[in-house]
Tab-separated table of C-alpha atoms in Angstrom:
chain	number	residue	atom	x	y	z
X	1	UNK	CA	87.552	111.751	122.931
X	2	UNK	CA	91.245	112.834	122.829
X	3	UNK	CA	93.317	109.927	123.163
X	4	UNK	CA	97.215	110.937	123.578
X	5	UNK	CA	99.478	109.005	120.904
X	6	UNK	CA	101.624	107.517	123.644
X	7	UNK	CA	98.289	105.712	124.796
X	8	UNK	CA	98.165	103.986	121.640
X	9	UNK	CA	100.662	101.241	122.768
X	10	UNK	CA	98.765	100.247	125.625
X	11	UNK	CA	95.229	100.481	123.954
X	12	UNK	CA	96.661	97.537	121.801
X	13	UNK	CA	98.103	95.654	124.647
X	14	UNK	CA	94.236	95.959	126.062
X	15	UNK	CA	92.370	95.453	123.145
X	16	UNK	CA	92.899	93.466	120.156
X	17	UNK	CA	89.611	93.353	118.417
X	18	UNK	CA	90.686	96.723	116.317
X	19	UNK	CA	91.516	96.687	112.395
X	20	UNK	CA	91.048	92.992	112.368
X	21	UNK	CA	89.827	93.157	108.713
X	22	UNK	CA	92.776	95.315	107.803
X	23	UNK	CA	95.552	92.727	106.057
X	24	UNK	CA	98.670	94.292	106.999
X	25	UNK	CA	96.886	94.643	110.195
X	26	UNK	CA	96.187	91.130	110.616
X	27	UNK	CA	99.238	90.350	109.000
X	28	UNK	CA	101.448	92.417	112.006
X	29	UNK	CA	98.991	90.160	114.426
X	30	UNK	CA	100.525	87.000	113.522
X	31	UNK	CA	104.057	88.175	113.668
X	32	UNK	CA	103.332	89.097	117.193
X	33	UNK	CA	102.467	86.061	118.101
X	34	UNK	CA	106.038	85.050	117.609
X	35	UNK	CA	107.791	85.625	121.235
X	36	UNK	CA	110.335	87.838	120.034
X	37	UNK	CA	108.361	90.041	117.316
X	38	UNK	CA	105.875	91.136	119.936
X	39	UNK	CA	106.922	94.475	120.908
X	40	UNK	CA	107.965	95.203	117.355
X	41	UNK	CA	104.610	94.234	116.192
X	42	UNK	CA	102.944	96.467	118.620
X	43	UNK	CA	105.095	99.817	117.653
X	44	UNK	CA	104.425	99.136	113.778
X	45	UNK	CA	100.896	98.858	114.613
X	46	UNK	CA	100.449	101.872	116.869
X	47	UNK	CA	103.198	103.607	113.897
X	48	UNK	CA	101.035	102.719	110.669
X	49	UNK	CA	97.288	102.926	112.399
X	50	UNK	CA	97.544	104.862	114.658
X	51	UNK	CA	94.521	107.408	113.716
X	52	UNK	CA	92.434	104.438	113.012
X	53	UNK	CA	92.887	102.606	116.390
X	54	UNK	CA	91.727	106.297	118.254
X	55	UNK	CA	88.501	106.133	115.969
X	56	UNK	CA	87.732	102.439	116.867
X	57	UNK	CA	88.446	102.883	120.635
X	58	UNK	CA	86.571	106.069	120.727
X	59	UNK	CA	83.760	103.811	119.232
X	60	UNK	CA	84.193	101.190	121.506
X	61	UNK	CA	84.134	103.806	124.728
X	62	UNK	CA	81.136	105.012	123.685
X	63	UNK	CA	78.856	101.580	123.114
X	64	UNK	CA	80.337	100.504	126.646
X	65	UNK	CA	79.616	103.815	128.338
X	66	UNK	CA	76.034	103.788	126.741
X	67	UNK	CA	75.774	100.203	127.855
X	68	UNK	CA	76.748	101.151	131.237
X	69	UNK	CA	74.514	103.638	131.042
X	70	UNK	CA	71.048	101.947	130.397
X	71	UNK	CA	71.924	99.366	132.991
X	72	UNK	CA	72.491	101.726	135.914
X	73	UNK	CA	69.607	103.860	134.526
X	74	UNK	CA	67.506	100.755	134.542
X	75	UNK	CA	69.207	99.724	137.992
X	76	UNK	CA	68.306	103.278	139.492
X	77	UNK	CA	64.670	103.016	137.736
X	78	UNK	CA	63.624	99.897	139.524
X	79	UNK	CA	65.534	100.816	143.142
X	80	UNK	CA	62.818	103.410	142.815
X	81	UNK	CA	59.973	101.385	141.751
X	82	UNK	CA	60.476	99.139	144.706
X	83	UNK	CA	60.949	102.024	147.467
X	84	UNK	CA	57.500	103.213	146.046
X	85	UNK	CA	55.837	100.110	146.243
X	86	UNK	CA	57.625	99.172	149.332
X	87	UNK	CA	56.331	102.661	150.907
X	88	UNK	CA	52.684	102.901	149.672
């Protein structure tokens, strides 16, 4: 998945769950939750991890899309089950 750098910003704003085991990380995290560090917090965070945050979202796309994926399939499967049995 190509994510565009400038995306990184709002990823974080989105999703917070990334690089929590990462110190510094974590450590950026708390300063943001100070009201007037927030912003700053998120550009030294989208700065420092960037490539790391586009590898975790990428992840993260992909388990929701493949969750998405089996539940429609599975949604579809039994629409057509029922038409069948509804029919014969």
């Amino acid at each position: 998945m190509k994510i565009p750098k400038d995306s990184i910003k709002y990823i974080l704003f989105q999703r917070t769950g990334y690089l929590k085991n990462n110190l510094f990380f974590r450590f950026l995290n708390y300063v943001g939750y100070l009201k007037y560090f927030y912003k700053l917090s998120i550009n030294l965070k989208s700065f420092f991890f960037s490539s790391k945050i586009k590898n975790e979202f990428s992840e993260d796309m992909a388990k929701e899309y493949s969750l998405i994926k089996n539940i429609f399939l599975r949604t579809l499967n039994q629409s057509w089950t029922s038409d069948v049995v509804l029919q014969g």
